[in-house]
């Protein structure tokens, strides 16, 4: 399987996990940690997109 594709999928799963954790912490009113997890989720999703675009170039 393509290396960049696998990295992209793993990062997408991490991004969704961080997003879910951020939503749960919002319910418990932990705003500081929630903000950091949401920023981490956005960063992981962005890097996932970059690796996903790179996987199209592989043959």
PDB file of C-alpha atoms in Angstrom:
ATOM      1  CA  UNK A   1       0.000   0.000   0.000  1.00  0.00           C
ATOM      2  CA  UNK A   2       1.151   3.541  -0.604  1.00  0.00           C
ATOM      3  CA  UNK A   3       3.216   4.991   2.207  1.00  0.00           C
ATOM      4  CA  UNK A   4       1.769   8.525   2.033  1.00  0.00           C
ATOM      5  CA  UNK A   5      -1.770   7.161   1.946  1.00  0.00           C
ATOM      6  CA  UNK A   6      -1.235   5.140   5.123  1.00  0.00           C
ATOM      7  CA  UNK A   7       0.281   8.157   6.902  1.00  0.00           C
ATOM      8  CA  UNK A   8      -2.653  10.287   5.737  1.00  0.00           C
ATOM      9  CA  UNK A   9      -5.224   7.819   7.080  1.00  0.00           C
ATOM     10  CA  UNK A  10      -3.450   7.520  10.438  1.00  0.00           C
ATOM     11  CA  UNK A  11      -3.293  11.307  10.799  1.00  0.00           C
ATOM     12  CA  UNK A  12      -6.977  11.626   9.860  1.00  0.00           C
ATOM     13  CA  UNK A  13      -7.898   9.129  12.597  1.00  0.00           C
ATOM     14  CA  UNK A  14      -5.751  11.056  15.090  1.00  0.00           C
ATOM     15  CA  UNK A  15      -7.436  14.320  14.032  1.00  0.00           C
ATOM     16  CA  UNK A  16     -10.917  12.867  14.576  1.00  0.00           C
ATOM     17  CA  UNK A  17      -9.869  11.471  17.944  1.00  0.00           C
ATOM     18  CA  UNK A  18      -8.517  14.824  19.070  1.00  0.00           C
ATOM     19  CA  UNK A  19     -11.684  16.521  17.853  1.00  0.00           C
ATOM     20  CA  UNK A  20     -13.871  14.112  19.806  1.00  0.00           C
ATOM     21  CA  UNK A  21     -11.763  14.621  22.928  1.00  0.00           C
ATOM     22  CA  UNK A  22     -12.023  18.379  22.465  1.00  0.00           C
ATOM     23  CA  UNK A  23     -15.815  18.197  22.226  1.00  0.00           C
ATOM     24  CA  UNK A  24     -15.991  16.050  25.364  1.00  0.00           C
ATOM     25  CA  UNK A  25     -13.775  18.483  27.267  1.00  0.00           C
ATOM     26  CA  UNK A  26     -16.006  21.347  26.115  1.00  0.00           C
ATOM     27  CA  UNK A  27     -18.914  19.621  27.829  1.00  0.00           C
ATOM     28  CA  UNK A  28     -16.863  19.381  31.043  1.00  0.00           C
ATOM     29  CA  UNK A  29     -15.875  23.073  30.693  1.00  0.00           C
ATOM     30  CA  UNK A  30     -12.107  22.542  30.448  1.00  0.00           C
ATOM     31  CA  UNK A  31     -11.536  25.401  28.000  1.00  0.00           C
ATOM     32  CA  UNK A  32      -7.731  25.545  28.110  1.00  0.00           C
ATOM     33  CA  UNK A  33      -7.127  21.877  27.302  1.00  0.00           C
ATOM     34  CA  UNK A  34     -10.005  21.908  24.836  1.00  0.00           C
ATOM     35  CA  UNK A  35      -8.362  24.719  22.880  1.00  0.00           C
ATOM     36  CA  UNK A  36      -5.028  22.912  22.656  1.00  0.00           C
ATOM     37  CA  UNK A  37      -6.648  19.674  21.525  1.00  0.00           C
ATOM     38  CA  UNK A  38      -8.645  21.520  18.869  1.00  0.00           C
ATOM     39  CA  UNK A  39      -5.474  23.188  17.569  1.00  0.00           C
ATOM     40  CA  UNK A  40      -3.757  19.805  17.474  1.00  0.00           C
ATOM     41  CA  UNK A  41      -6.690  18.355  15.589  1.00  0.00           C
ATOM     42  CA  UNK A  42      -6.518  21.122  12.998  1.00  0.00           C
ATOM     43  CA  UNK A  43      -2.779  20.624  12.589  1.00  0.00           C
ATOM     44  CA  UNK A  44      -3.099  16.854  12.183  1.00  0.00           C
ATOM     45  CA  UNK A  45      -5.881  17.297   9.631  1.00  0.00           C
ATOM     46  CA  UNK A  46      -3.804  19.795   7.631  1.00  0.00           C
ATOM     47  CA  UNK A  47      -0.777  17.490   7.564  1.00  0.00           C
ATOM     48  CA  UNK A  48      -3.076  14.599   6.639  1.00  0.00           C
ATOM     49  CA  UNK A  49      -4.309  16.542   3.623  1.00  0.00           C
ATOM     50  CA  UNK A  50      -0.729  17.278   2.563  1.00  0.00           C
ATOM     51  CA  UNK A  51       0.223  13.591   2.745  1.00  0.00           C
ATOM     52  CA  UNK A  52      -3.006  12.678   0.957  1.00  0.00           C
ATOM     53  CA  UNK A  53      -2.170  14.995  -1.916  1.00  0.00           C
ATOM     54  CA  UNK A  54       1.326  13.503  -2.015  1.00  0.00           C
ATOM     55  CA  UNK A  55      -0.117  10.009  -2.321  1.00  0.00           C
ATOM     56  CA  UNK A  56      -1.638  10.873  -5.701  1.00  0.00           C
ATOM     57  CA  UNK A  57       1.855  11.421  -7.122  1.00  0.00           C
ATOM     58  CA  UNK A  58       3.074   7.949  -6.102  1.00  0.00           C
ATOM     59  CA  UNK A  59       2.802   5.092  -8.544  1.00  0.00           C
TER      60      UNK A  59
END
